[in-house]
Amino acid sequence: MNASASGGLTSIPDLLARNVAQHGSKAAYREKEFGIWQSWTWAQAAEQIDALAMGFLTLGADPGDHIAILGRNRPALYWAMVAAQRVGCVPVPLYADAAAEEIAYALDHCGARFAIAGDQEQVDKIADVRDGLTALEHVIYLDGRGLRKYDHAQMTSYADLQEAGRKSGKMAEVDARSKARTYDDTCVMLYTSGTTGRPKGVVLSNRNVIETSKNSAEFDHLKAGDEVLAYLPMAWVGDFIFSIGQAMWTGFCVNCPESADTMMTDLREIGPTYFFAPPRVFEGQLTTVMIRMEDAGRIKKWLFDRYMGVARRVGPAILDGKPVSGMDRFQYWLGQLLVYGPLKNTLGLSRVRVGYTAGEAIGPEIFDFYRALGINLKQLYGQTEATVFITQQPDGEVRSDTVGVPSPGVELKIAESGEVFYRSPGVFVEYYKNADSTAGTKDAEGWVATGDAGFIEEDTGHLRIIDRAKDVGKMASGALFAPKYVENKLKFYPNILEAVVFGAGREYCTAFINIDLTAVGNWAERNNIAYSSYQELSQHARVLEMIEGHVAEVNQSVAADEMLAGCQIHRFLVLHKELDADDGEITRTRKVRRRTVEEKYDDLIAALYGGAAEVYTETEVTYEDGRKGKIKATLDLRDAQVQVVENKVAAE
């Protein structure tokens, strides 16, 4: 593959210039502010980017400098990433909800000379740790509210920097630096979620981003007229590819919601044609629908139940273009008129042509519900190190139990240990300043270890993921232990937000469970159960009985799998607090830090295996303002109904 593999377009700024030439007057970005959607064409966005790029030069930005970006999804922050690339710098987007200490680590590790902060909150977090950041020279802020009395000696507003850039007359230098970019220069650096330790800086090249964006866009026939909602963290590789890579490659429009609180309203107003969401978003939407239907009138509920039955029976077949009887097709058309159409409109998914979910397993019932409505929801499997895409589900081959076939240009192989390896044009360059981890993840031939155990179906070529390879182990009996498999089954219930299963090297499995406050709170309201806090609701006898029923059903399902029958849960407890990223228990992408949880709650694990009926515990928590505190609780420990399995098979 050479630098002309993608039509001579070797960088994101090259794609921007092409889009200005081909789609100059078409909408490139939209943002909702004060309840009103603002739009920028490709030509207008390019002018904003060029002004900021010249502004960077006035600050003395050198090629190779790292520029950190913190804030919620806003066009100006996406422009900042492209402006950084225009002058040969490397954008480093960070999680907007990260604590000051996490931001300090990333800024220090990458040696960022400049940081762009979305608002006062992000400026304050940088200020709290600035004394330890020797490389940081200047902070640029986008929203100046609350910052008037701050010391501006090393701080400038985004608009002022753009204005300084426009007056500088440095356009020729910007163009020269941009033209000097090569296909193998660094495009972006993204930090991993840090599930097992400190986050690693993943270096992705222009080749990685452009080839992956091109291949994935062609796979799903994405085009310039598509619309996407940019609401996921800008520091996440998926958002970078969807909102920068694919948007620049295809020329589609990126829409930024006003805030996280208005996201669902903004989703309905935009009606994206291309949509990605993690399973928790789809689960939350479905939970809301089912709660509203419980409160609906008798006729409306009858219509919903009647036509959802039709949809579940024939909807996926109609979506995949398979033969369906004329009567079923007519019934589905009526359902579309009376139920599916209005429901999709309420969800904001009426225009979705391609939808994806990834990150965690999605419940088959949830997955099938959306496809039954006629929404082309599919699954993909990816990693930051792969520039997202490893496998995707082609239209017509969509199933809830696989993650699809290799994406274009991707090769897969399964090691003897069962771990999945891949090789592709998207394979990352390196972990920044971490040669040992790079060598341990990527071999000399370009094969990358995913850390996940799985297998490829011989008849279909689809990949099925079992669990994290490092988490798959043996129980004391020799039976296979795959905690994620059981945890995902538990999380398929709307009432269960998170679950952590223990059992490696032990006689039986136990579990921690987090309830979903929205779902269980609505259930409590309908059942006249009063509560004053998450902690009180989580320990209510009827809530525990409900969770006990869910665990029993999961055990019945697990028992049906000979290899994993030993993973049935024997005892469980419902935690008195949600696992929280600020407490280090989960990552910013909501992946459980299993070792941290085991160490922090070792007293609860000991009580579960010690046979206690209840346990008193004190837990340190971190509040939003960074202060520490403790919550105290007495937790009820429950025995679960376990299925008796004959001829239990241990993994060979």
Coordinates of N, CA and C in Angstrom, one line a residue, residues 351-500:
R351 N -35.1 7.6 10.7 CA -34.3 7.7 9.4 C -33.1 6.8 9.5
V352 N -32.8 6.1 10.5 CA -31.6 5.3 10.6 C -31.5 4.3 9.5
R353 N -30.5 4.4 8.7 CA -30.3 3.4 7.6 C -29.2 2.4 8.0
V354 N -28.3 2.8 8.8 CA -27.2 1.9 9.3 C -27.1 2.3 10.8
G355 N -27.3 1.3 11.7 CA -27.1 1.5 13.1 C -26.1 0.4 13.6
Y356 N -25.3 0.8 14.6 CA -24.3 -0.1 15.1 C -24.4 -0.1 16.6
T357 N -24.0 -1.2 17.3 CA -23.8 -1.2 18.7 C -22.5 -2.1 18.9
A358 N -21.8 -1.7 20.0 CA -20.5 -2.5 20.3 C -20.1 -2.1 21.7
G359 N -19.0 -2.7 22.1 CA -18.5 -2.3 23.4 C -18.8 -3.4 24.5
E360 N -20.0 -3.9 24.5 CA -20.5 -4.9 25.3 C -21.5 -5.8 24.5
A361 N -21.8 -7.0 25.1 CA -22.8 -7.8 24.4 C -24.2 -7.1 24.6
I362 N -25.0 -7.2 23.7 CA -26.4 -6.7 23.8 C -27.3 -7.9 23.9
G363 N -28.3 -7.7 24.7 CA -29.3 -8.8 24.9 C -30.0 -9.2 23.7
P364 N -30.1 -10.4 23.4 CA -30.8 -10.9 22.1 C -32.2 -10.2 22.0
E365 N -33.0 -10.2 23.1 CA -34.3 -9.6 23.1 C -34.3 -8.1 22.7
I366 N -33.3 -7.4 23.3 CA -33.2 -6.0 23.0 C -32.8 -5.8 21.5
F367 N -31.8 -6.5 21.1 CA -31.3 -6.5 19.7 C -32.5 -6.8 18.7
D368 N -33.2 -7.8 19.0 CA -34.3 -8.2 18.1 C -35.5 -7.2 18.1
F369 N -35.7 -6.6 19.3 CA -36.7 -5.6 19.4 C -36.5 -4.5 18.4
Y370 N -35.3 -3.9 18.3 CA -35.0 -2.8 17.3 C -35.1 -3.3 15.9
R371 N -34.6 -4.5 15.6 CA -34.6 -5.0 14.3 C -36.1 -5.3 13.9
A372 N -36.9 -5.7 14.8 CA -38.3 -6.0 14.5 C -39.0 -4.7 14.1
L373 N -38.6 -3.6 14.6 CA -39.2 -2.3 14.2 C -38.8 -1.8 12.8
G374 N -37.8 -2.6 12.2 CA -37.3 -2.2 10.9 C -36.1 -1.3 11.0
I375 N -35.4 -1.3 12.1 CA -34.2 -0.5 12.3 C -33.0 -1.4 12.0
N376 N -32.2 -1.0 11.1 CA -31.1 -1.9 10.6 C -29.9 -1.8 11.6
L377 N -30.2 -2.3 12.8 CA -29.2 -2.3 13.9 C -28.3 -3.6 13.7
K378 N -27.0 -3.3 13.8 CA -26.0 -4.4 13.6 C -24.9 -4.3 14.7
Q379 N -24.1 -5.3 14.7 CA -23.0 -5.3 15.7 C -21.7 -5.3 15.0
L380 N -20.7 -4.6 15.7 CA -19.3 -4.6 15.3 C -18.4 -5.0 16.4
Y381 N -17.2 -5.3 16.1 CA -16.2 -5.6 17.2 C -15.0 -4.8 16.8
G382 N -14.5 -4.1 17.8 CA -13.3 -3.3 17.5 C -12.5 -2.9 18.7
Q383 N -11.4 -2.2 18.5 CA -10.6 -1.7 19.6 C -9.9 -0.4 19.1
T384 N -9.4 0.3 20.1 CA -8.7 1.5 19.8 C -7.5 1.2 18.9
E385 N -6.8 0.1 19.3 CA -5.6 -0.4 18.6 C -5.9 -0.8 17.1
A386 N -7.1 -1.0 16.8 CA -7.5 -1.4 15.4 C -8.1 -0.2 14.6
T387 N -8.1 1.0 15.2 CA -8.8 2.1 14.6 C -10.2 1.8 14.5
V388 N -10.8 1.1 15.5 CA -12.2 0.7 15.6 C -12.4 -0.7 15.0
F389 N -12.4 -0.8 13.7 CA -13.1 -1.9 13.0 C -12.2 -3.2 13.0
I390 N -12.7 -4.3 13.5 CA -12.1 -5.6 13.4 C -13.1 -6.5 12.6
T391 N -14.4 -6.6 13.1 CA -15.4 -7.3 12.4 C -16.7 -6.4 12.3
Q392 N -17.5 -6.7 11.3 CA -18.8 -6.0 11.1 C -19.8 -7.0 10.6
Q393 N -21.1 -6.7 10.8 CA -22.1 -7.6 10.3 C -22.6 -7.1 8.9
P394 N -22.5 -7.8 7.9 CA -23.0 -7.4 6.6 C -24.6 -7.4 6.6
D395 N -25.2 -6.6 5.8 CA -26.7 -6.6 5.7 C -27.1 -8.0 5.2
G396 N -28.1 -8.5 5.9 CA -28.6 -9.8 5.5 C -27.9 -11.0 6.3
E397 N -26.9 -10.6 7.1 CA -26.2 -11.6 7.9 C -26.1 -11.2 9.3
V398 N -27.2 -10.6 9.8 CA -27.2 -9.9 11.1 C -27.7 -10.9 12.2
R399 N -26.9 -11.2 13.2 CA -27.4 -12.1 14.3 C -27.0 -11.5 15.6
S400 N -27.7 -11.9 16.7 CA -27.4 -11.3 18.0 C -26.2 -12.0 18.7
D401 N -25.9 -13.2 18.2 CA -24.9 -14.0 18.9 C -23.5 -14.0 18.3
T402 N -23.3 -13.2 17.2 CA -22.0 -13.0 16.6 C -21.6 -11.5 16.5
V403 N -20.4 -11.2 16.2 CA -20.0 -9.8 15.9 C -19.6 -9.6 14.5
G404 N -20.0 -10.6 13.6 CA -19.8 -10.4 12.2 C -18.6 -11.0 11.6
V405 N -18.3 -10.6 10.4 CA -17.2 -11.2 9.6 C -16.1 -10.1 9.6
P406 N -14.8 -10.5 9.2 CA -13.8 -9.5 9.2 C -14.1 -8.3 8.4
S407 N -13.8 -7.1 8.9 CA -14.1 -5.9 8.1 C -13.1 -5.9 6.9
P408 N -13.4 -5.1 5.9 CA -12.6 -5.1 4.7 C -11.1 -4.8 5.1
G409 N -10.2 -5.6 4.5 CA -8.8 -5.5 4.8 C -8.3 -6.1 6.1
V410 N -9.2 -6.7 6.8 CA -8.8 -7.3 8.1 C -8.6 -8.8 8.0
E411 N -7.6 -9.3 8.6 CA -7.3 -10.8 8.7 C -7.5 -11.2 10.1
L412 N -8.1 -12.4 10.4 CA -8.3 -12.9 11.7 C -7.6 -14.3 11.8
K413 N -7.2 -14.6 13.1 CA -6.7 -15.9 13.4 C -6.9 -16.1 14.9
I414 N -7.2 -17.4 15.2 CA -7.4 -17.8 16.6 C -6.2 -18.6 17.1
A415 N -5.6 -18.1 18.2 CA -4.4 -18.8 18.7 C -4.8 -20.1 19.4
E416 N -3.9 -21.0 19.7 CA -4.2 -22.2 20.4 C -4.9 -22.0 21.7
S417 N -4.5 -20.8 22.4 CA -5.1 -20.5 23.6 C -6.6 -20.0 23.5
G418 N -7.0 -19.8 22.3 CA -8.4 -19.3 22.0 C -8.5 -17.8 21.9
E419 N -7.3 -17.1 22.0 CA -7.3 -15.7 21.9 C -7.4 -15.3 20.4
V420 N -8.2 -14.2 20.2 CA -8.4 -13.7 18.8 C -7.2 -12.7 18.5
F421 N -6.6 -12.9 17.3 CA -5.6 -12.0 16.8 C -6.1 -11.4 15.4
Y422 N -5.7 -10.2 15.1 CA -6.1 -9.6 13.8 C -4.9 -8.8 13.3
R423 N -5.0 -8.6 12.0 CA -4.0 -7.8 11.2 C -4.8 -7.0 10.2
S424 N -4.5 -5.7 10.1 CA -5.3 -4.8 9.2 C -4.6 -3.5 8.9
P425 N -5.0 -2.7 7.9 CA -4.5 -1.4 7.7 C -4.7 -0.5 8.9
G426 N -5.6 -0.8 9.8 CA -5.9 0.0 10.9 C -5.0 -0.2 12.1
V427 N -4.1 -1.2 12.1 CA -3.3 -1.6 13.2 C -2.5 -0.4 13.7
F428 N -2.6 -0.1 14.9 CA -1.9 1.1 15.5 C -0.4 1.1 15.3
V429 N 0.2 2.3 15.4 CA 1.7 2.4 15.2 C 2.4 1.9 16.4
E430 N 2.0 2.4 17.6 CA 2.7 2.1 18.8 C 1.9 2.6 20.0
Y431 N 2.3 2.2 21.2 CA 1.9 2.8 22.4 C 2.9 3.9 22.7
Y432 N 2.5 5.1 22.9 CA 3.5 6.2 23.1 C 4.3 6.0 24.3
K433 N 5.6 6.1 24.1 CA 6.6 5.9 25.2 C 6.5 4.6 25.9
N434 N 6.0 3.5 25.2 CA 5.8 2.2 25.9 C 6.2 1.1 24.9
A435 N 7.4 1.0 24.6 CA 7.9 0.0 23.7 C 7.6 -1.5 24.1
D436 N 7.7 -1.7 25.4 CA 7.4 -3.1 25.9 C 6.0 -3.5 25.7
S437 N 5.1 -2.6 26.0 CA 3.6 -3.0 25.8 C 3.3 -3.1 24.3
T438 N 4.0 -2.2 23.5 CA 3.8 -2.3 22.0 C 4.2 -3.7 21.5
A439 N 5.4 -4.1 22.0 CA 5.9 -5.4 21.5 C 5.1 -6.6 22.1
G440 N 4.5 -6.4 23.2 CA 3.7 -7.5 23.8 C 2.3 -7.6 23.2
T441 N 1.9 -6.5 22.5 CA 0.6 -6.5 21.9 C 0.6 -6.8 20.4
K442 N 1.6 -6.3 19.7 CA 1.8 -6.4 18.2 C 3.1 -7.1 17.9
D443 N 3.0 -8.1 17.1 CA 4.3 -8.8 16.7 C 4.9 -8.2 15.5
A444 N 6.0 -8.8 15.1 CA 6.8 -8.2 14.0 C 6.0 -8.3 12.7
E445 N 5.1 -9.3 12.6 CA 4.3 -9.4 11.3 C 3.0 -8.6 11.3
G446 N 2.8 -7.8 12.4 CA 1.7 -7.0 12.4 C 0.4 -7.6 13.0
W447 N 0.5 -8.8 13.6 CA -0.6 -9.4 14.3 C -0.8 -8.8 15.7
V448 N -2.0 -8.5 16.0 CA -2.3 -7.8 17.3 C -3.2 -8.7 18.1
A449 N -2.8 -8.9 19.4 CA -3.5 -9.7 20.3 C -4.7 -8.8 20.9
T450 N -5.9 -9.3 20.8 CA -7.1 -8.6 21.2 C -7.3 -8.6 22.7
G451 N -6.8 -9.7 23.3 CA -7.1 -9.9 24.7 C -8.4 -10.6 24.9
D452 N -9.1 -10.9 23.8 CA -10.4 -11.6 23.9 C -10.3 -13.0 23.4
A453 N -11.1 -13.9 24.1 CA -11.2 -15.3 23.6 C -12.4 -15.5 22.8
G454 N -12.3 -16.2 21.7 CA -13.4 -16.4 20.8 C -13.1 -17.5 19.8
F455 N -14.0 -17.6 18.8 CA -13.8 -18.6 17.8 C -14.6 -18.2 16.5
I456 N -14.2 -18.7 15.4 CA -14.8 -18.3 14.1 C -15.6 -19.5 13.6
E457 N -16.9 -19.2 13.3 CA -17.8 -20.3 12.8 C -17.3 -20.7 11.5
E458 N -17.2 -22.1 11.3 CA -16.7 -22.6 10.1 C -17.6 -22.4 8.9
D459 N -18.9 -22.5 9.2 CA -19.9 -22.4 8.1 C -20.2 -21.0 7.6
T460 N -20.1 -20.0 8.5 CA -20.5 -18.6 8.2 C -19.3 -17.7 8.2
G461 N -18.2 -18.0 8.8 CA -17.1 -17.1 8.9 C -17.3 -16.0 9.9
H462 N -18.4 -16.1 10.7 CA -18.6 -15.0 11.7 C -17.8 -15.3 13.0
L463 N -17.4 -14.2 13.6 CA -16.6 -14.3 14.9 C -17.6 -14.3 16.0
R464 N -17.3 -15.2 17.0 CA -18.1 -15.1 18.3 C -17.1 -14.9 19.4
I465 N -17.4 -13.9 20.2 CA -16.5 -13.6 21.4 C -17.1 -14.3 22.6
I466 N -16.2 -14.9 23.4 CA -16.6 -15.6 24.6 C -16.4 -14.7 25.8
D467 N -15.2 -14.2 26.0 CA -14.8 -13.4 27.2 C -13.5 -12.8 27.0
R468 N -13.0 -12.0 28.0 CA -11.7 -11.5 28.0 C -10.8 -12.7 28.3
A469 N -9.7 -12.8 27.5 CA -8.9 -14.0 27.6 C -8.3 -14.1 29.0
K470 N -7.9 -13.0 29.6 CA -7.2 -13.0 30.9 C -8.2 -13.3 32.0
D471 N -9.5 -13.1 31.7 CA -10.5 -13.4 32.8 C -11.0 -14.9 32.7
V472 N -10.8 -15.5 31.6 CA -11.2 -16.9 31.4 C -10.3 -17.8 32.2
G473 N -10.8 -18.6 33.1 CA -9.9 -19.4 34.0 C -10.6 -20.7 34.3
K474 N -10.2 -21.3 35.4 CA -10.7 -22.6 35.9 C -11.2 -22.4 37.3
M475 N -12.3 -23.1 37.6 CA -12.7 -23.2 39.0 C -12.0 -24.3 39.7
A476 N -12.2 -24.4 41.0 CA -11.5 -25.4 41.7 C -11.8 -26.8 41.2
S477 N -13.0 -27.0 40.6 CA -13.4 -28.3 40.1 C -12.8 -28.6 38.7
G478 N -12.1 -27.6 38.1 CA -11.6 -27.7 36.8 C -12.6 -27.2 35.7
A479 N -13.8 -26.9 36.1 CA -14.8 -26.4 35.2 C -14.3 -25.0 34.6
L480 N -14.7 -24.7 33.4 CA -14.4 -23.4 32.8 C -15.1 -22.3 33.5
F481 N -14.3 -21.2 33.7 CA -14.8 -20.0 34.4 C -14.7 -18.8 33.4
A482 N -15.9 -18.3 33.0 CA -15.9 -17.2 32.0 C -16.9 -16.2 32.5
P483 N -16.4 -15.2 33.4 CA -17.4 -14.3 34.1 C -18.2 -13.4 33.2
K484 N -17.6 -12.9 32.1 CA -18.3 -12.0 31.2 C -19.5 -12.6 30.6
Y485 N -19.4 -13.9 30.3 CA -20.6 -14.6 29.7 C -21.8 -14.5 30.7
V486 N -21.5 -14.7 32.0 CA -22.6 -14.7 32.9 C -23.1 -13.3 33.2
E487 N -22.1 -12.4 33.3 CA -22.4 -11.0 33.6 C -23.3 -10.4 32.5
N488 N -23.0 -10.7 31.2 CA -23.8 -10.2 30.1 C -25.2 -10.7 30.2
K489 N -25.4 -12.0 30.6 CA -26.8 -12.5 30.7 C -27.5 -11.8 31.8
L490 N -26.8 -11.4 32.9 CA -27.5 -10.7 34.0 C -27.9 -9.3 33.5
K491 N -27.0 -8.6 32.8 CA -27.2 -7.3 32.3 C -28.3 -7.1 31.2
F492 N -28.7 -8.3 30.7 CA -29.8 -8.3 29.7 C -31.1 -7.8 30.4
Y493 N -31.2 -8.0 31.7 CA -32.4 -7.5 32.4 C -32.3 -6.0 32.6
P494 N -33.4 -5.3 32.3 CA -33.4 -3.8 32.4 C -33.1 -3.4 33.9
N495 N -33.5 -4.2 34.8 CA -33.3 -3.9 36.2 C -31.9 -3.9 36.7
I496 N -31.0 -4.6 35.9 CA -29.6 -4.8 36.3 C -28.7 -3.9 35.5
L497 N -28.0 -3.0 36.1 CA -27.1 -2.1 35.4 C -25.8 -2.7 35.2
E498 N -25.2 -3.3 36.2 CA -23.9 -3.9 36.1 C -23.8 -5.1 37.0
A499 N -22.9 -6.0 36.7 CA -22.7 -7.2 37.5 C -21.2 -7.6 37.4
V500 N -20.7 -8.1 38.5 CA -19.3 -8.6 38.5 C -19.4 -10.0 39.2

